XYZ file of C-alpha atoms in Angstrom:
380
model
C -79.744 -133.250 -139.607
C -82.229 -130.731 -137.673
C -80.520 -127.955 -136.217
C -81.576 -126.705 -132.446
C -82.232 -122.960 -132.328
C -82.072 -120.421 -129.413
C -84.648 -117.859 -129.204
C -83.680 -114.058 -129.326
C -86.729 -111.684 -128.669
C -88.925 -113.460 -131.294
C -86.024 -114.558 -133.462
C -84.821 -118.393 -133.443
C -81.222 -118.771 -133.871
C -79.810 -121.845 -135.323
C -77.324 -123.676 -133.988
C -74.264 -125.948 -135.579
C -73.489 -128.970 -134.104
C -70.543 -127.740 -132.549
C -72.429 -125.403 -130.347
C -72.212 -127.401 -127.026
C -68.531 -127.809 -127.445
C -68.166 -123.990 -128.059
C -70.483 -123.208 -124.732
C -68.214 -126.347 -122.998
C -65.296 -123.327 -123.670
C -67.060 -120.535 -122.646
C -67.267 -118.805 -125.789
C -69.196 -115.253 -126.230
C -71.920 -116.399 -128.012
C -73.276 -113.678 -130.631
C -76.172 -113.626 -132.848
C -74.848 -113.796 -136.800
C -76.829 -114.157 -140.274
C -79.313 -116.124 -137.726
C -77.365 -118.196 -135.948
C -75.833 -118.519 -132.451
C -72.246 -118.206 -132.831
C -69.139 -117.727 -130.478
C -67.404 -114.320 -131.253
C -64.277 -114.973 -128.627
C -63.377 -117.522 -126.403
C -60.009 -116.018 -124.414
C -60.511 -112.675 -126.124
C -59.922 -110.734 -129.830
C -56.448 -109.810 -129.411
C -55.490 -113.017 -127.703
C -56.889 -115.459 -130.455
C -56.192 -113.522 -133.155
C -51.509 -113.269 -132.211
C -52.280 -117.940 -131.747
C -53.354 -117.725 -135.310
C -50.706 -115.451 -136.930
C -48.090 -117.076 -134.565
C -49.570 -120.987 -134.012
C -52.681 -122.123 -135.460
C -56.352 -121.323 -134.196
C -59.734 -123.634 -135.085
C -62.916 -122.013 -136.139
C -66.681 -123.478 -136.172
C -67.652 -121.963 -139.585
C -70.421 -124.528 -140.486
C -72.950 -122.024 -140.604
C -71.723 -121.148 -143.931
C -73.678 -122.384 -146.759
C -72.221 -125.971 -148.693
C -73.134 -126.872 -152.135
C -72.660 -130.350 -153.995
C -72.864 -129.461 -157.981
C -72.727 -132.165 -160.598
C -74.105 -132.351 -164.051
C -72.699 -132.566 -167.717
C -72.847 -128.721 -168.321
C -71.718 -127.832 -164.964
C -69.067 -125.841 -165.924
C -70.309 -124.418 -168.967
C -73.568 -123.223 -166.774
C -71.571 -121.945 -163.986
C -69.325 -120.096 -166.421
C -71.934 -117.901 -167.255
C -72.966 -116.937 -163.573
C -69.135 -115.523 -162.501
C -66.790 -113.604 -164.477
C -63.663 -115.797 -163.860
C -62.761 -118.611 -166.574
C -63.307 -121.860 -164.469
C -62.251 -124.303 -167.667
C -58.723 -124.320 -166.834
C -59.466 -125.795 -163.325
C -58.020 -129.551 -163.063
C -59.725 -132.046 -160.656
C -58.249 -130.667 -157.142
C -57.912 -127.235 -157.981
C -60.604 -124.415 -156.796
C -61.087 -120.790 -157.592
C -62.477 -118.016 -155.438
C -64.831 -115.867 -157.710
C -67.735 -113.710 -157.483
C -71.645 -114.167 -158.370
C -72.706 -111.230 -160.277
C -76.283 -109.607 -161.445
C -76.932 -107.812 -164.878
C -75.055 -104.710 -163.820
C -71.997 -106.076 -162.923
C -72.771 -105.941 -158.495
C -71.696 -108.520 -156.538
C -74.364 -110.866 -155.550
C -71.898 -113.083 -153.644
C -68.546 -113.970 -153.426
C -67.830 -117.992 -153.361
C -65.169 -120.626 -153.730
C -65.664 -123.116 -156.418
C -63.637 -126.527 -155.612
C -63.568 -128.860 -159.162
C -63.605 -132.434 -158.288
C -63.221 -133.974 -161.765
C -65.409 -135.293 -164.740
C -66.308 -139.176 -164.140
C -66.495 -141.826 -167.156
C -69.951 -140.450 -168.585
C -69.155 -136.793 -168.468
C -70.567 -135.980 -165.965
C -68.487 -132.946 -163.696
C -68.366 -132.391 -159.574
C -67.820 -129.814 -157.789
C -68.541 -128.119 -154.444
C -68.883 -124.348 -153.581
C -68.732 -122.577 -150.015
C -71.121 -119.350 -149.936
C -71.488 -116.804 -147.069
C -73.874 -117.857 -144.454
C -75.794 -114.519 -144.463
C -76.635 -115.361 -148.615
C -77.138 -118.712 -148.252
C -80.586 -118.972 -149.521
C -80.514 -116.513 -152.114
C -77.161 -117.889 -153.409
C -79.492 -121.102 -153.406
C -81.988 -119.614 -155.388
C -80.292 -117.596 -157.725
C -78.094 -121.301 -158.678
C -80.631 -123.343 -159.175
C -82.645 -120.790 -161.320
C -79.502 -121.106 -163.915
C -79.070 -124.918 -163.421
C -82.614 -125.917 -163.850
C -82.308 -125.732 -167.456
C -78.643 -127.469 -167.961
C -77.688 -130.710 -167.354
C -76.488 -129.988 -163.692
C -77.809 -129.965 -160.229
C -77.378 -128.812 -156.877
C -77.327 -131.133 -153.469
C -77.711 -128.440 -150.739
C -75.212 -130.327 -148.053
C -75.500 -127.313 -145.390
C -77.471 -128.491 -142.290
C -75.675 -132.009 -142.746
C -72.038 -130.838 -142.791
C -69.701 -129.718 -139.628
C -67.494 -127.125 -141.477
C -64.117 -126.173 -139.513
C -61.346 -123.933 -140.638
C -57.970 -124.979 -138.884
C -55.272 -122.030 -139.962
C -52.200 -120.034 -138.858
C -48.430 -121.457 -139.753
C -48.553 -124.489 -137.850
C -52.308 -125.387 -138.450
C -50.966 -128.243 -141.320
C -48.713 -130.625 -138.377
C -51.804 -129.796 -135.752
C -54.576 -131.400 -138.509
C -52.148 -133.872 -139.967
C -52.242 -136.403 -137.240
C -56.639 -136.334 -138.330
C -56.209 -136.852 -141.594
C -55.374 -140.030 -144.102
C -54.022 -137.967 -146.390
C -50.428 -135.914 -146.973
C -51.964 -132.829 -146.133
C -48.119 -130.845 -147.103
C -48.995 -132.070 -150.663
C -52.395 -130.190 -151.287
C -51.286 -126.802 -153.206
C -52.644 -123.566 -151.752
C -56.699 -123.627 -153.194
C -56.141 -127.472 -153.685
C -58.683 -130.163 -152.013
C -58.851 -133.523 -151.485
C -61.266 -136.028 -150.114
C -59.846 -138.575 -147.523
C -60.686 -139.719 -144.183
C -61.143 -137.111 -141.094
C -61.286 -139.044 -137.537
C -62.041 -142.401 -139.350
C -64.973 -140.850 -141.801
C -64.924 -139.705 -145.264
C -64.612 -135.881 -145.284
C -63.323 -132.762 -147.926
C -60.148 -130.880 -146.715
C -59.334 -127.552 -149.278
C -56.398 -125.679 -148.376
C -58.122 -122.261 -148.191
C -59.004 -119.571 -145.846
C -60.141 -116.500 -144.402
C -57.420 -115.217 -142.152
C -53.990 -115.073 -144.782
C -52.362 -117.599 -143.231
C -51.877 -121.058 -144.028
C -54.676 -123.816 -143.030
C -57.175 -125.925 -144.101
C -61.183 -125.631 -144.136
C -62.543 -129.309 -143.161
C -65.648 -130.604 -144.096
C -67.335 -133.501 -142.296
C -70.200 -135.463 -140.627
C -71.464 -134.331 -137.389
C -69.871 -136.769 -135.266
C -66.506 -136.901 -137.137
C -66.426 -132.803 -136.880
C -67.373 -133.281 -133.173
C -64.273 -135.903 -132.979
C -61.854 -133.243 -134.881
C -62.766 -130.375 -132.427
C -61.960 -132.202 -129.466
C -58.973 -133.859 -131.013
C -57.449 -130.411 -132.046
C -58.158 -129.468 -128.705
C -56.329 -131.602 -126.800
C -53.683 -131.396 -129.088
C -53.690 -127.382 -128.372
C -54.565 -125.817 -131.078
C -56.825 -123.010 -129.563
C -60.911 -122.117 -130.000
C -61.025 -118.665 -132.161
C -64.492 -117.030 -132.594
C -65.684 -114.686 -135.077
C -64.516 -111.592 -133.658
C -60.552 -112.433 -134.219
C -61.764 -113.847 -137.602
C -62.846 -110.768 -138.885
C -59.731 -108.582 -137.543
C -57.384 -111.505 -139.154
C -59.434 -110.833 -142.708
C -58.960 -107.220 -142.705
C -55.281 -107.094 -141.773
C -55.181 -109.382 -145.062
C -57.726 -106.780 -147.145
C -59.846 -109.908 -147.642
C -63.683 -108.111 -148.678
C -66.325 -109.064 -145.785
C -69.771 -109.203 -148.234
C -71.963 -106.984 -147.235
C -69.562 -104.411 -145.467
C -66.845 -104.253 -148.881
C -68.352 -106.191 -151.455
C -72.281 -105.959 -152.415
C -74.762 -106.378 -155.018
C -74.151 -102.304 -156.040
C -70.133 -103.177 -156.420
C -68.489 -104.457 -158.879
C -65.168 -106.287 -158.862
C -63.301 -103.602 -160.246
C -64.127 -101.482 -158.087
C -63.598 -103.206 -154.984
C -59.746 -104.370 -156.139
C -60.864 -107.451 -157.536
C -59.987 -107.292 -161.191
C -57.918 -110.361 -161.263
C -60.785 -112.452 -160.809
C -62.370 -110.735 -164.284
C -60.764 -112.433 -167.562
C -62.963 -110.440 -170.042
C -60.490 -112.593 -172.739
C -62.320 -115.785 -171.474
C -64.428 -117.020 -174.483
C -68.902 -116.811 -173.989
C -70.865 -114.051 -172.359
C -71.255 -113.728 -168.532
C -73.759 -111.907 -166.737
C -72.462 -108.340 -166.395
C -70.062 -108.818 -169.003
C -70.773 -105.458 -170.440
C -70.966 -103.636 -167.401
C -67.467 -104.705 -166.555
C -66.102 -104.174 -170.228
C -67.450 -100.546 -170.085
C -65.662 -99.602 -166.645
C -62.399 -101.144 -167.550
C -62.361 -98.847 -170.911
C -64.025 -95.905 -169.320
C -62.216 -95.848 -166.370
C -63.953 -95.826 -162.955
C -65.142 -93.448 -160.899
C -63.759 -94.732 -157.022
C -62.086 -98.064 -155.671
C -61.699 -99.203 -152.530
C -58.679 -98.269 -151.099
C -56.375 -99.062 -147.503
C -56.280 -96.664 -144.891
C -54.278 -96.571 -142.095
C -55.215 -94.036 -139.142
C -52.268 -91.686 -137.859
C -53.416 -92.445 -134.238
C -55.119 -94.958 -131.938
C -58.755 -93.960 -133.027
C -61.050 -96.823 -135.245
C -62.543 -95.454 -138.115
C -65.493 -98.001 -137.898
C -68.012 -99.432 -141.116
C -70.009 -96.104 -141.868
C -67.813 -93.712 -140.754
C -67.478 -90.821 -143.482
C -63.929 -90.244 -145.634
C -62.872 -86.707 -146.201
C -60.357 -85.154 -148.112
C -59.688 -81.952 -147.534
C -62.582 -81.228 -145.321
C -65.397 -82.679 -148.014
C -67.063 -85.858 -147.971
C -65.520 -87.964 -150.444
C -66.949 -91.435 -149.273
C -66.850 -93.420 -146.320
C -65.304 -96.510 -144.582
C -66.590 -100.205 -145.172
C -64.729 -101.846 -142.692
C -62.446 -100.796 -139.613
C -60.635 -102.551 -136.775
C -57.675 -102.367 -134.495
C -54.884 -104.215 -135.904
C -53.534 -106.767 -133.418
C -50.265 -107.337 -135.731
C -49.597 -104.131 -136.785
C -50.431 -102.119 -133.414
C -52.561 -99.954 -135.606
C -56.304 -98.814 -136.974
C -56.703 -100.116 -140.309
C -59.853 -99.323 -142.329
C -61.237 -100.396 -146.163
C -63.048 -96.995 -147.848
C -64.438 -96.537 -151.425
C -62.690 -92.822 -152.358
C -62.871 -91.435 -155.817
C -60.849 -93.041 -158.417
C -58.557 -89.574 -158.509
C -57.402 -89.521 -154.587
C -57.482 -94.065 -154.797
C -53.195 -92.981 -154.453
C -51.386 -94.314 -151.980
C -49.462 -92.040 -149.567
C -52.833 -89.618 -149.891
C -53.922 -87.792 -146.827
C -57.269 -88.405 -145.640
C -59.305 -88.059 -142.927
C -61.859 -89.591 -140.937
C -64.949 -88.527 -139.128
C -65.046 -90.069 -135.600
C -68.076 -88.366 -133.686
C -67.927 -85.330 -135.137
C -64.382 -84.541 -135.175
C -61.914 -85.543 -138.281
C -58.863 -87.598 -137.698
C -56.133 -88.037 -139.899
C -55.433 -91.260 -142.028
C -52.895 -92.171 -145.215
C -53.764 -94.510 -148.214
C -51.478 -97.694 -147.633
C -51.026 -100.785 -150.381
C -53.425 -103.274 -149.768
C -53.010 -106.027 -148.167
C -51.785 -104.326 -144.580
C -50.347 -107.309 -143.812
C -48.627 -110.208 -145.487
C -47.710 -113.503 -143.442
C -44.626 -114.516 -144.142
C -45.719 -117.966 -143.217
C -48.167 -118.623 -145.203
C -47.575 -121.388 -148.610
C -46.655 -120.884 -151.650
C -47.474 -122.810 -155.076
C-alpha cells in the first residue's frame, strides 16, 4: 500500500493510514522519524491519567514490521542480539537489543516466535523503531542473506495500534476472536480483528497492560473507529513518551544508542553471556561485566517543579559529571523525572545531584528505577 505524504519545507512526510481519522479528532499533528504524526489530541496530561486510569489507543504504524522465516532463523538471529532466543515457545516474544562489534546498541526490538512448521522451517515477526527502520532493514538482511532465513518487510502494508492502560483488554475484547485474558504478558496470537486475520501481542510502551494490534488497512481503520465509539480515548505521541519514562522504558536515540551498551543503560537482564555460541559484541560485554563499568544510567527525580530536559548537564558537587537523556513532567507522580548516565561511583540511589537549567543548578536525588510501577498492570 502507497503511503500519502505531507510536505514540510522540502521534506515529504509519510502518512499511516490512520491519518484522516487522527485529523477527523483534531490531533496536533507533529513531524517524527519522517512522518506526520499526532502528538495530543485533548492534551499531554489529559491522555496520559485515561491510560494509567482507563485505557488510551495509539496509531503506532509508523514503526517498522518484519515477517522472518527460514530454517536457521533462530540460530542466525541468535548471533545478532545478546539474549538466548532458543527457549522461546511458539507464542512467546522477547524484547532484546541489536548490537555492533563493540557492544552499542544499534536498536532495540521485540522478537515474537510463531513456531517451527512440519519442514523446519521457523516464523517469527519483530517490531523495530520507526526512526531505524531502514537500517534495522539493512543490517538483518546482511546476516540472513547467507542462512536459510528471510525477511518479508510488512511495514507500509500493516495498520499497527497499541490499545493499553488497565481496562484496554474488555475495550479490545469485543474486536477480537480470540480470549484475549489468556495471552500471557509478551504472548501473541493470530486471530481475527474486525472480521480479518490480524497479530495481537500483549506488549507495550506505556507499563500498563494492553495489547499492540496488527492489521490490514481497512480492518485497522474498522478497530479505530470501533474503540472509539466504545470510548476508549485517541492518545498521541506526546503522552506516550511521558507514560515510557515514568516506567524507565529507554527511548533509542535519547537513552539507548549505538555508543551504549546494555549494561550500561540498566539492561543487563537482557545479556545471558551463559547462552551457548558467540554474539556480536560478546567480548565487549564480557569485559565490562568483569571490569566493572565506568557510568550507568541512573533515575533522577528533581527537588522542585523545574524539567531537567534531554541535554541538560548532571553535576555533582558543582562538576560536570554527565548529563540527562531524557526529562519530563510526571503526570502520576506530580513530579520532574529525568534518565542521566553519571559515573558508575555516584550511580547510588539517595545521591544528591544537580541539574543545570539555563545556567543555574537545581537540585535532584537518584531514585530506583522504574519511577513508577502500575499496580494494574498483568502478571505471568
Amino acid at each position: 500500500m502507497a503511503q500519502s505524504a505531507a510536505k514540510e519545507g522540502t521534506q515529504a512526510l509519510a502518512r499511516t493510514p490512520l491519518y484522516e481519522l487522527c485529523v477527523e479528532l483534531k490531533a496536533r499533528m507533529t513531524a517524527f522519524a519522517g512522518w506526520e504524526m499526532p502528538v495530543q489530541y485533548s492534551g499531554i496530561s489529559e491522555e496520559h491519567q485515561v491510560v494509567r486510569t482507563n485505557a488510551g489507543m495509539f496509531d503506532i504504524s509508523h514503526m517498522g514490521k518484519f515477517a522472518l522465516k527460514g530454517k536457521d532463523l533462530i540460530s542466525a538471529l541468535q548471533y545478532l542480539v545478546p539474549s538466548d532466543l532458543s527457549k522461546l515457545q511458539p507464542g512467546e516474544a522477547k524484547y532484546s537489543v541489536l548490537l555492533n562489534p563493540e557492544g552499542g546498541i544499534l536498536d532495540d526490538i521485540i522478537f515474537y516466535y510463531q513456531g517451527c512448521d512440519e519442514a523446519g522451517e521457523h516464523r517469527g515477526m519483530t517490531i523495530v523503531n520507526a526512526s531505524m527502520k531502514s537500517s534495522d532493514k539493512a543490517w538483518l538482511e546482511s546476516h540472513l542473506e547467507n542462512a536459510d532465513a528471510e525477511l518479508e518487510d510488512l511495514s507500509e502494508q500493516k495498520v499497527l495500534i497499541a490499545v493499553q492502560g488497565p481496562k484496554a483488554i474488555a475495550y479490545l475484547q469485543k474486536f477480537v476472536e480470540a480470549d484475549l485474558a489468556a495471552i500471557k504478558v509478551f504472548g501473541h496470537l493470530e486471530a481475527p480483528v474486525c472480521g480479518e486475520l490480524g497479530f495481537i501481542a500483549r506488549t507495550g510502551y506505556t507499563g500498563e497492560d494492553g495489547c499492540e494490534v496488527m492489521v490490514d488497512p481497512a480492518a485497522g481503520v474498522k478497530l479505530w473507529r470501533g474503540l472509539l465509539e466504545a470510548g476508549v480515548d485517541p492518545c498521541g505521541l506526546g503522552c506516550r513518551d511521558t507514560l515510557r519514562l515514568e516506567a524507565a522504558m529507554a527511548l533509542y536515540g535519547n537513552d539507548i544508542d549505538e555508543i551504549t551498551t546494555p549494561l550500561e543503560a540498566g539492561l543487563g537482564w537482557l545479556v545471558d553471556l551463559n547462552q551457548k555460541g558467540d554474539f556480536i559484541g560478546r567480548k565487549i560485554l564480557e569485559d565490562q561485566k568483569k571490569n566493572g563499568l565506568e557510568r550507568k544510567l541512573v533515575a533522577i527525580e528533581m527537588e522542585g517543579r523545574r524539567i531537567a530536559r534531554h541535554g541538560y548537564p548532571v553535576l555533582s558537587e558543582g562538576k560536570p559529571v554527565g548529563e540527562v537523556t531524557s526529562g519530563s513532567w510526571s503526570p502520576t507522580l506530580e513530579k520532574a523525572i529525568a534518565l542521566a548516565y553519571v559515573p558508575t561511583a555516584i550511580a547510588k540511589k539517595g545521591r544528591q545531584l544537580e541539574v543545570e537549567i539555563r545556567g543555574k543548578a537545581y537540585p535532584g536525588v537518584v531514585v530506583k528505577k522504574p519511577f513508577y510501577r502500575s499496580p494494574h498492570k498483568a502478571k505471568n
